[in-house]
């Protein structure tokens, strides 16, 4: 198969996903559901962040989580154990979530009752960036242990993100990481990026993030 | 495009890669070059490991590195600065290296003079696992900050690996990480896996890893 043919086939896959994502976005808007698509490397702390955020979001705000992983129900189980409503998508090898998977995961879910839907994408800084899920906000999570050069190496994960959660700040004293350099690189990839510094161990920044997020969700109503 | 057609097209891509990987493997064998394919999440410490290992490999052992990244020459630059011969492949969006890219990167390189070729794959625990690069040994690098559940969530990255480098052990006191649980999960994915514990900060395990590796390369001659 020629390279040109491969590129065309990829374009078809992206175009089909975009159509479905646009349909989802319309559904979310009608239902008044604010949707976050969280993208990061494996182990950056997405599930821990959701665990910490859930009780701090504005009272009465109804939360629902879709967890994406290649294998296991671990993340959804973890969240359900602390009372968060969650469904797991096991992609069985696929490196990203797509709009079709999100549509299926939401079958039978009464979106109108959900204020905030958080989609925890497959841990992968590359492929998920090419698949719109109809989200209101894309969030890229970076952690202090991954190195300050990641926005330079993976610029696409920053391009379409509105927010960067810079996580595991409690580990900064123990790693080589230039925060100013990281932020400059992140902003070079995306000048509009809002950056929150957080730690699930010390709680740093979680309140501020939750307040900002609650305001966004409230502003949608 | 139907799902079945997509699956068939993917199979064609994998089959074509396998043919080229088999040709590379034959070339490496003829040249007496031992080849490592390093796979990991972004920021697990692959480049730092190579920096630390290079001066500790057996004297006279000729090393060459191929660095894979979406963007930037940073990793190859880092290695060249400390005297390691390295070429960079910038995939510009592609989530993995493939046998074609390796073949191109080696054009004009006298393989016969190289004892050990280390290929540092794109930081991604998913897609690189499906693309054989003709390597002698696949190495999966895991770090203590990624969580002990990664072998359960990303079993394919462990299936075909001969060695797991469990890196950043210096950070164990500061993170929640059950080493026994991690090793059990890694061995569940792959019962034959050899696991080295390393830290590029304290130097733990680097000597042992280099000695083992030098023995493997020596055993090929």
Short mmCIF file of C-alpha atoms in Angstrom, two decimals:
data_model
loop_
_atom_site.label_atom_id
_atom_site.label_comp_id
_atom_site.label_asym_id
_atom_site.label_seq_id
_atom_site.Cartn_x
_atom_site.Cartn_y
_atom_site.Cartn_z
CA UNK A 1 0.00 0.00 0.00
CA UNK A 2 1.43 3.37 -1.01
CA UNK A 3 2.21 6.01 1.58
CA UNK A 4 -0.26 8.35 -0.13
CA UNK A 5 -3.02 5.74 0.18
CA UNK A 6 -2.18 5.27 3.88
CA UNK A 7 -2.40 9.03 4.46
CA UNK A 8 -5.78 9.14 2.69
CA UNK A 9 -7.10 6.28 4.83
CA UNK A 10 -5.93 8.02 8.00
CA UNK A 11 -7.69 11.20 6.84
CA UNK A 12 -10.91 9.21 6.37
CA UNK A 13 -10.65 7.86 9.92
CA UNK A 14 -10.04 11.37 11.32
CA UNK A 15 -12.89 12.88 9.26
CA UNK A 16 -15.35 10.20 10.40
CA UNK A 17 -14.28 10.78 14.01
CA UNK A 18 -14.73 14.53 13.60
CA UNK A 19 -18.30 14.09 12.36
CA UNK A 20 -19.18 11.92 15.37
CA UNK A 21 -17.37 14.31 17.75
CA UNK A 22 -19.38 17.23 16.37
CA UNK A 23 -22.58 15.26 17.00
CA UNK A 24 -21.45 14.52 20.56
CA UNK A 25 -20.58 18.18 21.14
CA UNK A 26 -24.09 19.14 20.05
CA UNK A 27 -25.58 16.54 22.43
CA UNK A 28 -23.43 17.76 25.34
CA UNK A 29 -24.42 21.36 24.66
CA UNK A 30 -28.14 20.54 24.56
CA UNK A 31 -27.86 18.53 27.78
CA UNK A 32 -25.89 21.30 29.51
CA UNK A 33 -22.99 18.93 30.18
CA UNK A 34 -19.47 20.37 30.43
CA UNK A 35 -16.98 17.80 29.11
CA UNK A 36 -13.28 17.50 29.84
CA UNK A 37 -10.89 15.30 27.84
CA UNK A 38 -7.79 14.58 29.96
CA UNK A 39 -4.66 13.63 28.01
CA UNK A 40 -1.30 12.65 29.51
CA UNK A 41 1.53 10.14 29.70
CA UNK A 42 0.82 6.93 31.61
CA UNK A 43 1.03 7.51 35.35
CA UNK A 44 0.87 11.31 35.40
CA UNK A 45 -1.84 11.15 38.07
CA UNK A 46 -5.12 11.64 36.17
CA UNK A 47 -7.15 9.23 38.32
CA UNK A 48 -5.67 10.62 41.56
CA UNK A 49 -6.55 14.14 40.44
CA UNK A 50 -10.18 13.13 39.80
CA UNK A 51 -10.31 11.42 43.23
CA UNK A 52 -9.06 14.61 44.88
CA UNK A 53 -11.20 16.97 42.82
CA UNK A 54 -14.57 15.21 43.13
CA UNK A 55 -15.35 16.19 46.76
CA UNK A 56 -14.11 19.75 46.17
CA UNK A 57 -16.26 20.58 43.17
CA UNK A 58 -19.21 22.86 43.91
CA UNK A 59 -21.90 21.21 46.02
CA UNK A 60 -24.69 19.76 43.91
CA UNK A 61 -22.55 19.50 40.79
CA UNK A 62 -23.22 16.06 39.29
CA UNK A 63 -20.04 14.35 38.07
CA UNK A 64 -19.60 11.36 35.75
CA UNK A 65 -16.30 9.82 34.61
CA UNK A 66 -15.35 7.74 31.57
CA UNK A 67 -12.03 5.95 32.06
CA UNK A 68 -10.03 4.74 29.09
CA UNK A 69 -7.39 2.05 29.38
CA UNK A 70 -6.02 -0.70 27.20
CA UNK A 71 -6.82 -3.30 29.85
CA UNK A 72 -8.37 -3.56 33.35
CA UNK A 73 -11.27 -1.84 35.11
CA UNK A 74 -8.86 -0.52 37.78
CA UNK A 75 -9.39 3.21 37.32
CA UNK A 76 -13.20 3.06 37.23
CA UNK A 77 -13.08 0.69 40.24
CA UNK A 78 -10.85 3.14 42.14
CA UNK A 79 -13.27 6.00 41.48
CA UNK A 80 -16.40 3.96 42.26
CA UNK A 81 -14.84 2.94 45.58
CA UNK A 82 -14.83 6.59 46.63
CA UNK A 83 -18.39 7.16 45.41
CA UNK A 84 -17.72 8.62 41.96
CA UNK A 85 -19.94 7.36 39.14
CA UNK A 86 -17.63 5.94 36.47
CA UNK A 87 -17.61 3.62 33.48
CA UNK A 88 -14.53 1.97 32.03
CA UNK A 89 -13.70 1.63 28.36
CA UNK A 90 -11.15 -1.12 27.77
CA UNK A 91 -9.70 -0.48 24.33
CA UNK A 92 -7.87 -3.86 24.19
CA UNK A 93 -4.87 -2.54 22.32
CA UNK A 94 -6.19 0.68 20.82
CA UNK A 95 -3.95 3.59 21.76
CA UNK A 96 -6.64 6.26 22.19
CA UNK A 97 -10.33 6.84 22.80
CA UNK A 98 -12.45 7.95 19.86
CA UNK A 99 -15.88 9.51 19.49
CA UNK A 100 -17.50 6.15 18.67
CA UNK A 101 -16.30 4.67 21.98
CA UNK A 102 -17.59 7.70 23.91
CA UNK A 103 -20.99 7.45 22.19
CA UNK A 104 -21.24 3.76 23.14
CA UNK A 105 -20.12 4.37 26.75
CA UNK A 106 -22.88 6.97 27.11
CA UNK A 107 -25.68 4.71 25.80
CA UNK A 108 -28.38 4.67 28.46
CA UNK A 109 -26.73 7.49 30.44
CA UNK A 110 -29.07 10.42 31.15
CA UNK A 111 -26.75 13.25 30.10
CA UNK A 112 -29.24 15.94 31.23
CA UNK A 113 -28.57 14.93 34.84
CA UNK A 114 -24.78 15.29 34.45
CA UNK A 115 -23.11 18.67 34.90
CA UNK A 116 -19.52 17.61 34.42
CA UNK A 117 -18.28 14.64 32.40
CA UNK A 118 -14.58 13.90 32.76
CA UNK A 119 -13.05 11.61 30.14
CA UNK A 120 -9.76 10.13 31.25
CA UNK A 121 -8.08 9.19 28.00
CA UNK A 122 -5.65 6.28 27.48
CA UNK A 123 -2.25 7.22 28.96
CA UNK A 124 -0.46 8.28 25.77
CA UNK A 125 0.85 11.72 24.79
CA UNK A 126 0.59 11.07 21.07
CA UNK A 127 -2.44 9.37 19.53
CA UNK A 128 -5.26 10.78 21.72
CA UNK A 129 -4.37 14.29 20.54
CA UNK A 130 -5.71 13.51 17.03
CA UNK A 131 -9.18 12.40 18.17
CA UNK A 132 -11.73 15.00 19.17
CA UNK A 133 -14.24 13.54 21.64
CA UNK A 134 -16.66 16.45 21.49
CA UNK A 135 -15.16 17.89 24.66
CA UNK A 136 -15.71 21.42 25.93
CA UNK A 137 -12.19 21.59 27.32
CA UNK A 138 -9.07 19.61 26.61
CA UNK A 139 -6.71 19.25 29.57
CA UNK A 140 -3.13 18.05 29.28
CA UNK A 141 -1.65 16.67 32.49
CA UNK A 142 2.13 16.85 32.89
CA UNK A 143 4.04 15.62 35.91
CA UNK A 144 7.30 16.83 37.41
CA UNK A 145 8.96 13.45 36.94
CA UNK A 146 8.58 13.37 33.14
CA UNK A 147 11.15 16.07 32.36
CA UNK A 148 10.68 19.71 31.45
CA UNK A 149 11.14 19.12 27.72
CA UNK A 150 7.90 17.26 27.04
CA UNK A 151 5.99 20.23 25.53
CA UNK A 152 8.82 20.56 22.98
CA UNK A 153 8.77 16.86 22.15
CA UNK A 154 4.99 16.44 22.17
CA UNK A 155 3.69 19.85 21.05
CA UNK A 156 0.44 18.45 19.60
CA UNK A 157 -0.74 17.43 23.09
CA UNK A 158 -0.49 21.11 24.07
CA UNK A 159 -1.82 22.75 20.88
CA UNK A 160 -5.50 22.12 21.48
CA UNK A 161 -5.48 22.08 25.28
CA UNK A 162 -7.10 24.94 27.19
CA UNK A 163 -5.58 23.91 30.49
CA UNK A 164 -2.36 22.22 31.61
CA UNK A 165 -2.35 20.58 35.03
CA UNK A 166 1.26 20.50 36.16
CA UNK A 167 1.07 17.68 38.70
CA UNK A 168 3.25 16.05 41.39
CA UNK A 169 4.80 19.35 42.47
CA UNK A 170 5.66 17.66 45.81
CA UNK A 171 8.40 15.75 43.94
CA UNK A 172 10.11 18.88 42.58
CA UNK A 173 12.83 18.87 45.28
CA UNK A 174 13.90 15.38 44.20
CA UNK A 175 14.04 15.72 40.40
CA UNK A 176 15.88 17.83 37.84
CA UNK A 177 13.10 20.00 36.45
CA UNK A 178 13.22 23.63 35.38
CA UNK A 179 9.66 24.93 35.93
CA UNK A 180 10.28 28.20 34.05
CA UNK A 181 11.66 26.28 31.08
CA UNK A 182 8.69 23.88 31.14
CA UNK A 183 6.16 26.72 31.23
CA UNK A 184 7.96 28.60 28.45
CA UNK A 185 7.91 25.45 26.29
CA UNK A 186 4.23 24.80 27.06
CA UNK A 187 3.32 28.39 26.19
CA UNK A 188 5.42 28.22 23.03
CA UNK A 189 3.25 25.29 21.94
CA UNK A 190 0.11 27.12 23.02
CA UNK A 191 0.09 30.78 24.03
CA UNK A 192 -3.45 30.61 25.45
CA UNK A 193 -2.72 27.77 27.90
CA UNK A 194 -3.85 28.19 31.52
CA UNK A 195 -1.49 26.32 33.87
CA UNK A 196 -2.37 24.97 37.33
CA UNK A 197 0.29 23.58 39.68
CA UNK A 198 -1.04 20.65 41.70
CA UNK A 199 -0.04 17.88 44.06
CA UNK A 200 -2.35 15.06 45.11
CA UNK A 201 -0.04 14.37 48.08
CA UNK A 202 0.07 17.86 49.59
CA UNK A 203 -3.18 19.09 48.05
CA UNK A 204 -1.45 22.08 46.46
CA UNK A 205 -3.56 23.80 43.84
CA UNK A 206 -6.53 21.40 43.99
CA UNK A 207 -8.90 23.95 45.57
CA UNK A 208 -7.96 26.60 43.03
CA UNK A 209 -8.39 24.18 40.13
CA UNK A 210 -11.78 22.99 41.42
CA UNK A 211 -13.02 26.53 41.95
CA UNK A 212 -12.00 27.54 38.45
CA UNK A 213 -13.61 24.40 37.00
CA UNK A 214 -16.83 24.84 38.99
CA UNK A 215 -17.04 28.39 37.65
CA UNK A 216 -16.63 27.12 34.07
CA UNK A 217 -19.34 24.49 34.54
CA UNK A 218 -21.61 27.06 36.24
CA UNK A 219 -21.01 29.52 33.43
CA UNK A 220 -22.42 27.04 30.96
CA UNK A 221 -25.89 26.88 32.56
CA UNK B 1 -14.67 2.32 5.72
CA UNK B 2 -15.79 -0.87 7.51
CA UNK B 3 -14.07 -2.02 10.68
CA UNK B 4 -13.08 -5.24 8.93
CA UNK B 5 -11.41 -3.28 6.14
CA UNK B 6 -9.54 -1.17 8.72
CA UNK B 7 -8.32 -4.32 10.50
CA UNK B 8 -7.12 -5.76 7.17
CA UNK B 9 -5.24 -2.55 6.34
CA UNK B 10 -3.57 -2.55 9.76
CA UNK B 11 -2.55 -6.16 9.21
CA UNK B 12 -0.96 -5.18 5.88
CA UNK B 13 1.05 -2.44 7.62
CA UNK B 14 2.21 -4.86 10.34
CA UNK B 15 3.09 -7.58 7.80
CA UNK B 16 5.12 -5.15 5.67
CA UNK B 17 6.94 -3.95 8.80
CA UNK B 18 7.65 -7.54 9.83
CA UNK B 19 9.26 -8.32 6.46
CA UNK B 20 11.53 -5.29 6.74
CA UNK B 21 12.32 -6.08 10.40
CA UNK B 22 13.32 -9.61 9.44
CA UNK B 23 15.67 -8.19 6.79
CA UNK B 24 17.17 -5.81 9.35
CA UNK B 25 17.60 -8.67 11.85
CA UNK B 26 19.51 -10.62 9.21
CA UNK B 27 21.73 -7.56 8.50
CA UNK B 28 22.42 -7.03 12.22
CA UNK B 29 23.29 -10.69 12.66
CA UNK B 30 25.70 -10.68 9.70
CA UNK B 31 27.35 -7.49 10.99
CA UNK B 32 27.63 -8.88 14.53
CA UNK B 33 25.63 -5.97 15.92
CA UNK B 34 23.57 -6.49 19.08
CA UNK B 35 20.44 -4.32 18.91
CA UNK B 36 18.26 -3.07 21.76
CA UNK B 37 14.81 -1.53 21.26
CA UNK B 38 13.94 0.56 24.36
CA UNK B 39 10.23 1.16 24.92
CA UNK B 40 8.69 3.26 27.69
CA UNK B 41 6.36 6.09 28.68
CA UNK B 42 7.59 9.61 27.99
CA UNK B 43 10.11 10.72 30.61
CA UNK B 44 10.94 7.33 32.12
CA UNK B 45 14.65 8.10 31.77
CA UNK B 46 15.77 6.28 28.62
CA UNK B 47 18.24 8.95 27.50
CA UNK B 48 19.66 9.37 31.02
CA UNK B 49 20.14 5.61 31.24
CA UNK B 50 22.09 5.57 27.95
CA UNK B 51 24.22 8.51 29.19
CA UNK B 52 25.05 6.60 32.37
CA UNK B 53 25.58 3.26 30.67
CA UNK B 54 27.85 4.34 27.83
CA UNK B 55 31.06 4.85 29.85
CA UNK B 56 30.42 1.67 31.86
CA UNK B 57 30.05 -0.73 28.95
CA UNK B 58 33.03 -2.96 28.33
CA UNK B 59 36.07 -1.09 27.03
CA UNK B 60 36.34 -1.22 23.28
CA UNK B 61 32.67 -1.91 22.77
CA UNK B 62 31.48 0.40 19.97
CA UNK B 63 28.08 1.99 20.70
CA UNK B 64 25.66 3.73 18.36
CA UNK B 65 22.27 5.21 19.30
CA UNK B 66 19.15 5.95 17.25
CA UNK B 67 16.81 8.35 19.07
CA UNK B 68 13.14 8.52 18.15
CA UNK B 69 10.98 11.52 19.00
CA UNK B 70 8.03 13.29 17.46
CA UNK B 71 9.92 16.58 17.42
CA UNK B 72 13.38 18.00 18.34
CA UNK B 73 16.95 16.69 18.12
CA UNK B 74 17.30 17.09 21.90
CA UNK B 75 18.04 13.48 22.83
CA UNK B 76 20.64 12.89 20.11
CA UNK B 77 22.19 16.28 20.98
CA UNK B 78 22.35 15.31 24.67
CA UNK B 79 24.13 12.07 23.82
CA UNK B 80 26.53 13.62 21.28
CA UNK B 81 27.50 16.22 23.90
CA UNK B 82 28.87 13.42 26.08
CA UNK B 83 30.63 11.76 23.15
CA UNK B 84 28.08 9.11 22.18
CA UNK B 85 27.50 8.64 18.46
CA UNK B 86 23.79 9.19 17.86
CA UNK B 87 21.29 10.01 15.10
CA UNK B 88 17.83 11.43 15.66
CA UNK B 89 14.68 10.33 13.90
CA UNK B 90 11.97 12.98 14.13
CA UNK B 91 8.70 11.22 13.35
CA UNK B 92 6.70 14.49 13.09
CA UNK B 93 3.54 13.08 14.58
CA UNK B 94 4.03 9.35 14.15
CA UNK B 95 3.63 7.57 17.48
CA UNK B 96 6.30 4.88 16.99
CA UNK B 97 9.42 3.96 15.08
CA UNK B 98 9.13 1.35 12.35
CA UNK B 99 11.58 -0.81 10.43
CA UNK B 100 11.57 1.54 7.41
CA UNK B 101 12.71 4.46 9.58
CA UNK B 102 15.49 2.36 11.11
CA UNK B 103 16.67 1.24 7.68
CA UNK B 104 16.83 4.87 6.51
CA UNK B 105 18.62 6.04 9.69
CA UNK B 106 21.28 3.39 9.09
CA UNK B 107 21.96 4.35 5.46
CA UNK B 108 25.68 5.00 5.19
CA UNK B 109 26.38 3.64 8.68
CA UNK B 110 29.05 0.91 8.74
CA UNK B 111 27.20 -1.62 10.90
CA UNK B 112 30.20 -3.96 10.99
CA UNK B 113 32.03 -1.45 13.19
CA UNK B 114 29.15 -1.24 15.69
CA UNK B 115 28.89 -3.76 18.53
CA UNK B 116 25.82 -2.36 20.26
CA UNK B 117 23.04 -0.36 18.64
CA UNK B 118 20.54 1.13 21.08
CA UNK B 119 17.25 2.33 19.59
CA UNK B 120 15.41 4.71 21.88
CA UNK B 121 11.82 4.47 20.70
CA UNK B 122 9.24 7.28 20.84
CA UNK B 123 7.99 7.68 24.43
CA UNK B 124 4.75 5.72 24.21
CA UNK B 125 3.78 2.50 25.98
CA UNK B 126 1.29 1.44 23.31
CA UNK B 127 2.08 1.75 19.60
CA UNK B 128 5.82 0.93 19.55
CA UNK B 129 5.03 -2.54 20.95
CA UNK B 130 3.43 -3.57 17.61
CA UNK B 131 6.46 -2.72 15.45
CA UNK B 132 9.42 -5.08 15.38
CA UNK B 133 12.63 -3.18 14.54
CA UNK B 134 14.75 -6.28 14.03
CA UNK B 135 16.11 -5.94 17.55
CA UNK B 136 18.03 -8.64 19.40
CA UNK B 137 16.51 -7.57 22.72
CA UNK B 138 13.46 -5.54 23.59
CA UNK B 139 13.74 -3.56 26.82
CA UNK B 140 10.79 -1.97 28.59
CA UNK B 141 11.71 0.87 30.94
CA UNK B 142 9.35 1.57 33.84
CA UNK B 143 9.83 4.28 36.42
CA UNK B 144 8.76 4.44 40.05
CA UNK B 145 6.66 7.54 39.48
CA UNK B 146 4.32 5.93 36.93
CA UNK B 147 2.44 3.69 39.36
CA UNK B 148 2.82 -0.03 40.04
CA UNK B 149 -0.17 -0.99 37.87
CA UNK B 150 1.33 -0.21 34.47
CA UNK B 151 2.18 -3.82 33.51
CA UNK B 152 -1.50 -4.68 34.08
CA UNK B 153 -2.72 -1.76 31.99
CA UNK B 154 -0.09 -2.05 29.22
CA UNK B 155 0.67 -5.80 29.11
CA UNK B 156 1.73 -5.74 25.44
CA UNK B 157 4.75 -3.59 26.29
CA UNK B 158 5.91 -6.41 28.59
CA UNK B 159 4.97 -9.44 26.46
CA UNK B 160 7.87 -9.30 24.03
CA UNK B 161 10.45 -7.66 26.30
CA UNK B 162 13.42 -9.69 27.54
CA UNK B 163 14.42 -7.10 30.12
CA UNK B 164 12.61 -4.57 32.27
CA UNK B 165 14.64 -1.66 33.62
CA UNK B 166 12.84 -0.44 36.73
CA UNK B 167 14.21 3.08 36.92
CA UNK B 168 14.20 6.07 39.32
CA UNK B 169 14.45 3.88 42.43
CA UNK B 170 15.82 6.93 44.29
CA UNK B 171 12.26 8.35 44.22
CA UNK B 172 10.68 5.30 45.92
CA UNK B 173 10.61 6.94 49.38
CA UNK B 174 8.47 9.79 48.01
CA UNK B 175 5.84 7.91 45.98
CA UNK B 176 3.17 5.28 46.60
CA UNK B 177 4.58 2.27 44.78
CA UNK B 178 4.42 -1.39 45.76
CA UNK B 179 7.52 -2.96 44.21
CA UNK B 180 6.39 -6.54 44.88
CA UNK B 181 3.04 -5.84 43.24
CA UNK B 182 4.76 -4.22 40.24
CA UNK B 183 7.11 -7.16 39.76
CA UNK B 184 4.30 -9.68 40.14
CA UNK B 185 2.28 -7.80 37.48
CA UNK B 186 5.30 -7.56 35.16
CA UNK B 187 5.98 -11.30 35.53
CA UNK B 188 2.32 -12.09 35.00
CA UNK B 189 2.58 -10.34 31.64
CA UNK B 190 5.88 -12.07 30.91
CA UNK B 191 7.23 -14.92 33.04
CA UNK B 192 10.67 -14.79 31.39
CA UNK B 193 11.32 -11.13 32.16
CA UNK B 194 14.68 -10.16 33.71
CA UNK B 195 14.27 -7.08 35.94
CA UNK B 196 17.02 -4.58 36.82
CA UNK B 197 16.50 -1.87 39.46
CA UNK B 198 18.29 1.34 38.51
CA UNK B 199 18.68 4.98 39.42
CA UNK B 200 20.53 7.50 37.29
CA UNK B 201 20.80 9.79 40.34
CA UNK B 202 22.38 7.34 42.80
CA UNK B 203 23.85 5.00 40.17
CA UNK B 204 22.07 1.99 41.67
CA UNK B 205 22.09 -1.02 39.37
CA UNK B 206 23.87 0.67 36.45
CA UNK B 207 27.08 -1.37 36.84
CA UNK B 208 25.16 -4.63 37.09
CA UNK B 209 23.05 -3.78 34.04
CA UNK B 210 26.12 -2.80 32.00
CA UNK B 211 27.99 -5.94 32.97
CA UNK B 212 25.06 -8.15 31.98
CA UNK B 213 24.64 -6.25 28.73
CA UNK B 214 28.35 -6.38 27.88
CA UNK B 215 28.20 -10.14 28.44
CA UNK B 216 25.25 -10.44 26.05
CA UNK B 217 27.02 -8.41 23.37
CA UNK B 218 30.24 -10.38 23.91
CA UNK B 219 28.33 -13.65 23.67
CA UNK B 220 27.21 -12.71 20.16
CA UNK B 221 30.72 -12.51 18.70
#
